[in-house]
PDB file of C-alpha atoms in Angstrom:
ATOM      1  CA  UNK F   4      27.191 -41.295 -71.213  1.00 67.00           C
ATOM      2  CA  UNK F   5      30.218 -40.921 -73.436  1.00 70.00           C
ATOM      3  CA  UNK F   6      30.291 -37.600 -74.888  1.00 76.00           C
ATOM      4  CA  UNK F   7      32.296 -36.967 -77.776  1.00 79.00           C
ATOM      5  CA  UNK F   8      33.790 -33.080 -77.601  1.00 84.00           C
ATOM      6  CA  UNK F   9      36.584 -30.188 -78.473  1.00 83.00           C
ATOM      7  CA  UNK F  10      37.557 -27.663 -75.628  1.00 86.00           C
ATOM      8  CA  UNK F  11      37.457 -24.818 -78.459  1.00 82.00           C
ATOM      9  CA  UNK F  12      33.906 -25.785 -79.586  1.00 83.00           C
ATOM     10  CA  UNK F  13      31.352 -23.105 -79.266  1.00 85.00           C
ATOM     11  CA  UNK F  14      28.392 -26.332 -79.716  1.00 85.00           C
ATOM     12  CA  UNK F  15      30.456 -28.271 -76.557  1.00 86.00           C
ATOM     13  CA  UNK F  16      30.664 -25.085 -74.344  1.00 89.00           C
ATOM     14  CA  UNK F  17      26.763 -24.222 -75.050  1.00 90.00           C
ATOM     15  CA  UNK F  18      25.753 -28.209 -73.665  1.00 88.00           C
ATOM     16  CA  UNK F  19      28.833 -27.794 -70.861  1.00 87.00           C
ATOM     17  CA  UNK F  20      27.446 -24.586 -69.496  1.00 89.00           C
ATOM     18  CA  UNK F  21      23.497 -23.978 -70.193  1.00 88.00           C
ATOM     19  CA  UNK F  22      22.546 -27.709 -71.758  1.00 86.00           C
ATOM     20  CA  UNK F  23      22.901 -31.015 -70.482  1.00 86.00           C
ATOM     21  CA  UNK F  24      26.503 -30.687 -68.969  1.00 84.00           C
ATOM     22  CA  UNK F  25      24.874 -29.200 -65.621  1.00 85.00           C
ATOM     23  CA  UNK F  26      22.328 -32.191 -65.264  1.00 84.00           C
ATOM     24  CA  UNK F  27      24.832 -34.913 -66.186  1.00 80.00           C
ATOM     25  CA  UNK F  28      27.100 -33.463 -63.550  1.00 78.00           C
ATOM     26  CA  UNK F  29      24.383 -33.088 -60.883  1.00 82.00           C
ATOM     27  CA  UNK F  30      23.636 -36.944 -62.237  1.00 81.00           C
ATOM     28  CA  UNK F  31      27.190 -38.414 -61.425  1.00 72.00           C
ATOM     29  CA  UNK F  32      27.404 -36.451 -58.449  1.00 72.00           C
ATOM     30  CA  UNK F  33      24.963 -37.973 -57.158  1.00 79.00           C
ATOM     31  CA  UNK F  34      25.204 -41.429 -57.866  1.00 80.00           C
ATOM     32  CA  UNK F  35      22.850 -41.948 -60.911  1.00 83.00           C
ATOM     33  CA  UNK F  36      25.072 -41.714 -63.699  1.00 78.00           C
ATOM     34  CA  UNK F  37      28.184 -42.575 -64.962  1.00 77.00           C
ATOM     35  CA  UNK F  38      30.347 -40.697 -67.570  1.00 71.00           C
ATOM     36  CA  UNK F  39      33.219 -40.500 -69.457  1.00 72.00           C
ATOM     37  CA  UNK F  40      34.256 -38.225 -72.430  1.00 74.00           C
ATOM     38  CA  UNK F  41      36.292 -38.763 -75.737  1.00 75.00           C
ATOM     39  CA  UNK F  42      38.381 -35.376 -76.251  1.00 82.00           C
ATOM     40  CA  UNK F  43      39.370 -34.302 -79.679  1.00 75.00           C
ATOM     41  CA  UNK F  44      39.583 -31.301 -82.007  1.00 71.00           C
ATOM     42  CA  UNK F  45      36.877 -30.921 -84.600  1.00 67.00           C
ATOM     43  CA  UNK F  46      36.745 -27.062 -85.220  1.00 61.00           C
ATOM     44  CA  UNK F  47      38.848 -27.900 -88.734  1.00 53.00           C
ATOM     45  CA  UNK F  48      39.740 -24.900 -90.268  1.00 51.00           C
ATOM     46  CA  UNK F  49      37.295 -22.736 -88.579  1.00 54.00           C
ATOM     47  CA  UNK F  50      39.308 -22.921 -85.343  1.00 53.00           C
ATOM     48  CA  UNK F  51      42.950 -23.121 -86.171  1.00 59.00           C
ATOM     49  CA  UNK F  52      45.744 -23.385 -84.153  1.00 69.00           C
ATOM     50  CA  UNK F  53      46.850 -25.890 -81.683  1.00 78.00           C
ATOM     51  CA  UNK F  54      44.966 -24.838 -78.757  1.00 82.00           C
ATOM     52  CA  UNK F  55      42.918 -27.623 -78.630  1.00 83.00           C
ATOM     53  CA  UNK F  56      45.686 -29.819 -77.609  1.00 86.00           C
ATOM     54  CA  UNK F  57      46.607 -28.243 -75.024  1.00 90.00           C
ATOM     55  CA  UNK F  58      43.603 -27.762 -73.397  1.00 91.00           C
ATOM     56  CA  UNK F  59      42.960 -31.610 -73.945  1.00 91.00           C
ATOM     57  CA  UNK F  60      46.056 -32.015 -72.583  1.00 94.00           C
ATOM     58  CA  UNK F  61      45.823 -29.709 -69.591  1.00 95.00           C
ATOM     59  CA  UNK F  62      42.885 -31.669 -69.117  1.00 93.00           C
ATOM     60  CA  UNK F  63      44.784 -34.509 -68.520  1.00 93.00           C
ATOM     61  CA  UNK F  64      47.096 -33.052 -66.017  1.00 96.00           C
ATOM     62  CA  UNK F  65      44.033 -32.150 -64.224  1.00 95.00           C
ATOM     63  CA  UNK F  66      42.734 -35.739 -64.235  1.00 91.00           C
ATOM     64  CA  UNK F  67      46.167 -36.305 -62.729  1.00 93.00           C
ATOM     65  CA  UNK F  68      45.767 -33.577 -60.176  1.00 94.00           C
ATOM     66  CA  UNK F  69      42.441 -35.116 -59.132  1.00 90.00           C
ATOM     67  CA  UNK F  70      40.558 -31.856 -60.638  1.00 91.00           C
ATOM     68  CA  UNK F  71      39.255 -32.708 -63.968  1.00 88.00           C
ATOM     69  CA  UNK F  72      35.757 -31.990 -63.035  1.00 85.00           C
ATOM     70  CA  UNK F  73      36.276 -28.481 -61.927  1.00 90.00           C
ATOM     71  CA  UNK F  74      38.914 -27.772 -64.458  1.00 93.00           C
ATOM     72  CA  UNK F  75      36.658 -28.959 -67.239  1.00 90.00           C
ATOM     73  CA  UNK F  76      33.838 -26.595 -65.758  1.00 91.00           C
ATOM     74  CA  UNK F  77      36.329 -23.741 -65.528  1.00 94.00           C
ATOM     75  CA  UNK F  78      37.641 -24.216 -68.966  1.00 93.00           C
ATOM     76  CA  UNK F  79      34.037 -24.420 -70.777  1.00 91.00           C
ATOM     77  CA  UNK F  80      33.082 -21.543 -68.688  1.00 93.00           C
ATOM     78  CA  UNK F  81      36.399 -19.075 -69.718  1.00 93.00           C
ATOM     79  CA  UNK F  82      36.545 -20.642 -73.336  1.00 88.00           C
ATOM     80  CA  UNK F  83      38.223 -18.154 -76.209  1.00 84.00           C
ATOM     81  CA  UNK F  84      36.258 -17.222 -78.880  1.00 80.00           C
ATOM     82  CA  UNK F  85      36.443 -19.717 -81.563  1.00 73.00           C
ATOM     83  CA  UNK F  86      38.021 -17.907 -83.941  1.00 71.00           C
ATOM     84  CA  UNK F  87      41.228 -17.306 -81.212  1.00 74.00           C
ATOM     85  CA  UNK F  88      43.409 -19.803 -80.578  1.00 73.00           C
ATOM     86  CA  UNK F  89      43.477 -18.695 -76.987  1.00 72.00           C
ATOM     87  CA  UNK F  90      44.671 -21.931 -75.008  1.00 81.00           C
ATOM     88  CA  UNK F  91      48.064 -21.005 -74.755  1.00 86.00           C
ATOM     89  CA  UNK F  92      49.545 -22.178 -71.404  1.00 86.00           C
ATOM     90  CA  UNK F  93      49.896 -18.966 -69.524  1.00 93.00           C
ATOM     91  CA  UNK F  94      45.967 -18.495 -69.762  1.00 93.00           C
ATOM     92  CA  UNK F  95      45.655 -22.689 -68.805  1.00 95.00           C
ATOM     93  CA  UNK F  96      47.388 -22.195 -65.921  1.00 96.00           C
ATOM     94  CA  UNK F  97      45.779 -19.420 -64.980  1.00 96.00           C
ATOM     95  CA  UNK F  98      42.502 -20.808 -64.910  1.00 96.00           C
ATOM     96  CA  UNK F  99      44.154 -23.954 -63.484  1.00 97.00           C
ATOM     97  CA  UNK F 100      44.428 -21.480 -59.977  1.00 97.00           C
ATOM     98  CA  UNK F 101      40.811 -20.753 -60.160  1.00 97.00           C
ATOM     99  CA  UNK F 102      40.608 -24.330 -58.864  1.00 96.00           C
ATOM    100  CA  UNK F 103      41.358 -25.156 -55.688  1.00 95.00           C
ATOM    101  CA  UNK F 104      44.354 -26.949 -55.096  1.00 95.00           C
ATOM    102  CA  UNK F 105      45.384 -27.366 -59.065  1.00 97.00           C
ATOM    103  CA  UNK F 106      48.175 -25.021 -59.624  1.00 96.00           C
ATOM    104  CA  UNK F 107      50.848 -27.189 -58.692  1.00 96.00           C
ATOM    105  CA  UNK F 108      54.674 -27.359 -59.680  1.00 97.00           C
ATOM    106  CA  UNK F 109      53.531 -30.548 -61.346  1.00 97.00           C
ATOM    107  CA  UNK F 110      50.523 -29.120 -63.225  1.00 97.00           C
ATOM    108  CA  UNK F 111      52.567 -26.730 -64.313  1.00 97.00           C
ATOM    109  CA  UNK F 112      55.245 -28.513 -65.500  1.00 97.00           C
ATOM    110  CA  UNK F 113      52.731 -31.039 -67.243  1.00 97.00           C
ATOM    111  CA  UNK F 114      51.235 -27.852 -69.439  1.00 96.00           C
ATOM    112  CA  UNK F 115      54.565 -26.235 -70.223  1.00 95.00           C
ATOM    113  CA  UNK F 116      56.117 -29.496 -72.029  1.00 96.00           C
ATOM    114  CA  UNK F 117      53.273 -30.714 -73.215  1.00 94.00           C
ATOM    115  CA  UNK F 118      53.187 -33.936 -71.028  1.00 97.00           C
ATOM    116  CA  UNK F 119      50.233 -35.610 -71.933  1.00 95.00           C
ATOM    117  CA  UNK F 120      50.990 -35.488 -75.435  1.00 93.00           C
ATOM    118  CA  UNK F 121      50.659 -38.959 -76.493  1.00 94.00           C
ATOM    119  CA  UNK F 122      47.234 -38.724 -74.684  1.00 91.00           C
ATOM    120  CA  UNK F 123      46.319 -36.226 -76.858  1.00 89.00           C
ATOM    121  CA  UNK F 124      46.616 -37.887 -79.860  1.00 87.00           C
ATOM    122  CA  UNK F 125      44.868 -41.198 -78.956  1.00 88.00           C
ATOM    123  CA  UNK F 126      42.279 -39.726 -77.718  1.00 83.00           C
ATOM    124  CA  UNK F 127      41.523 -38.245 -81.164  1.00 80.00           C
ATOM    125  CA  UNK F 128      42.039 -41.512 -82.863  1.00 82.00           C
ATOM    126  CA  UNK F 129      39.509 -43.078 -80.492  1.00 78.00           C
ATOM    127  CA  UNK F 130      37.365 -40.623 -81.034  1.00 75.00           C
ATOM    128  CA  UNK F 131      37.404 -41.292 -84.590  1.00 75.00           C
ATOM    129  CA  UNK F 132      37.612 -44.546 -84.772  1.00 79.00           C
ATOM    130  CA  UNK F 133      34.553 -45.099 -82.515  1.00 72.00           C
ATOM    131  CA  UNK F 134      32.165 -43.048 -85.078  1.00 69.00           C
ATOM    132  CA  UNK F 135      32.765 -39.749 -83.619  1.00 61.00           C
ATOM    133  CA  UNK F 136      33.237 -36.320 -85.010  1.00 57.00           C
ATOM    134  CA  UNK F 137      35.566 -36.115 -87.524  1.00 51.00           C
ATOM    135  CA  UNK F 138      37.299 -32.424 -88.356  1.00 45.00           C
ATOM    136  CA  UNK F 139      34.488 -30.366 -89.593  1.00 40.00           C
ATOM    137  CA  UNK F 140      35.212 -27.785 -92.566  1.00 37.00           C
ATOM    138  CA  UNK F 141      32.348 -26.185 -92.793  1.00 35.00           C
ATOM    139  CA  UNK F 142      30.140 -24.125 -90.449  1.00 37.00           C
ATOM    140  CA  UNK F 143      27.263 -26.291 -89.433  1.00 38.00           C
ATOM    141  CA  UNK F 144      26.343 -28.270 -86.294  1.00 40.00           C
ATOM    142  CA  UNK F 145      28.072 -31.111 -84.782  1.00 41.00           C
ATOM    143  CA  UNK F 146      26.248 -34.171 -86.144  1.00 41.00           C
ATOM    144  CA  UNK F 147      25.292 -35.081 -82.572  1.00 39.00           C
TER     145      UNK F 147
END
């Protein structure tokens, strides 16, 4: 499973916390599954702001950190309305100590500066390049 998704996306948090996200996580826990996930920003105008990247790239530092899973769960579960562009680093980090043993000096430094920028960015082009969402203007559902 490659799931294409947005940290800021109302659709993504809904599958993350009360749709598939649970199963597929039970799933690769235990052995049955494998996954990956293409991160990207597709709120277009309806979300604003550049919160998406940082999350993405918070998520990254994570990964890093060995505490993607968790973080991702922690993130989807505390995610700003959509209409906020809440992700500023003071509230990443924060959430990054929910999770044990993520709040580093190196975390920390990777969300102030932006570290994983580059990462950022190609994993949007990837994302679009491989069919997925592209920036949605208008208020419907993700095609997927």
């Amino acid at each position: 499973m490659h799931p294409y998704e947005d940290p800021r996306c109302p659709y993504c948090q809904e599958f993350e916390t009360t749709g598939g996200g649970p199963h597929r996580r039970q799933a690769m826990l235990g052995g049955r599954a494998r996954a990956g996930c293409a991160l990207a920003f597709f709120l277009g105008g309806r979300g604003g702001g550049d919160g998406w990247k940082k999350a993405v790239n918070a998520l990254r530092a994570a990964l890093e950190e060995g505490g993607f899973v968790e973080y991702h769960e922690v993130l989807y579960a505390n995610q700003p309305e959509e209409s906020v562009d809440g992700c500023a680093g003071t509230y990443l980090r924060q959430l990054a100590g929910t999770v044990k043993g993520l709040r580093s000096p190196s975390f920390d430094a990777a969300v102030t500066s932006v570290k994983y920028r580059a990462f950022v960015t190609a994993s949007r082009k990837a994302c679009e390049r491989a069919g997925g969402p592209r920036i949605l203007t208008a208020p419907v559902h993700p095609p997927w």
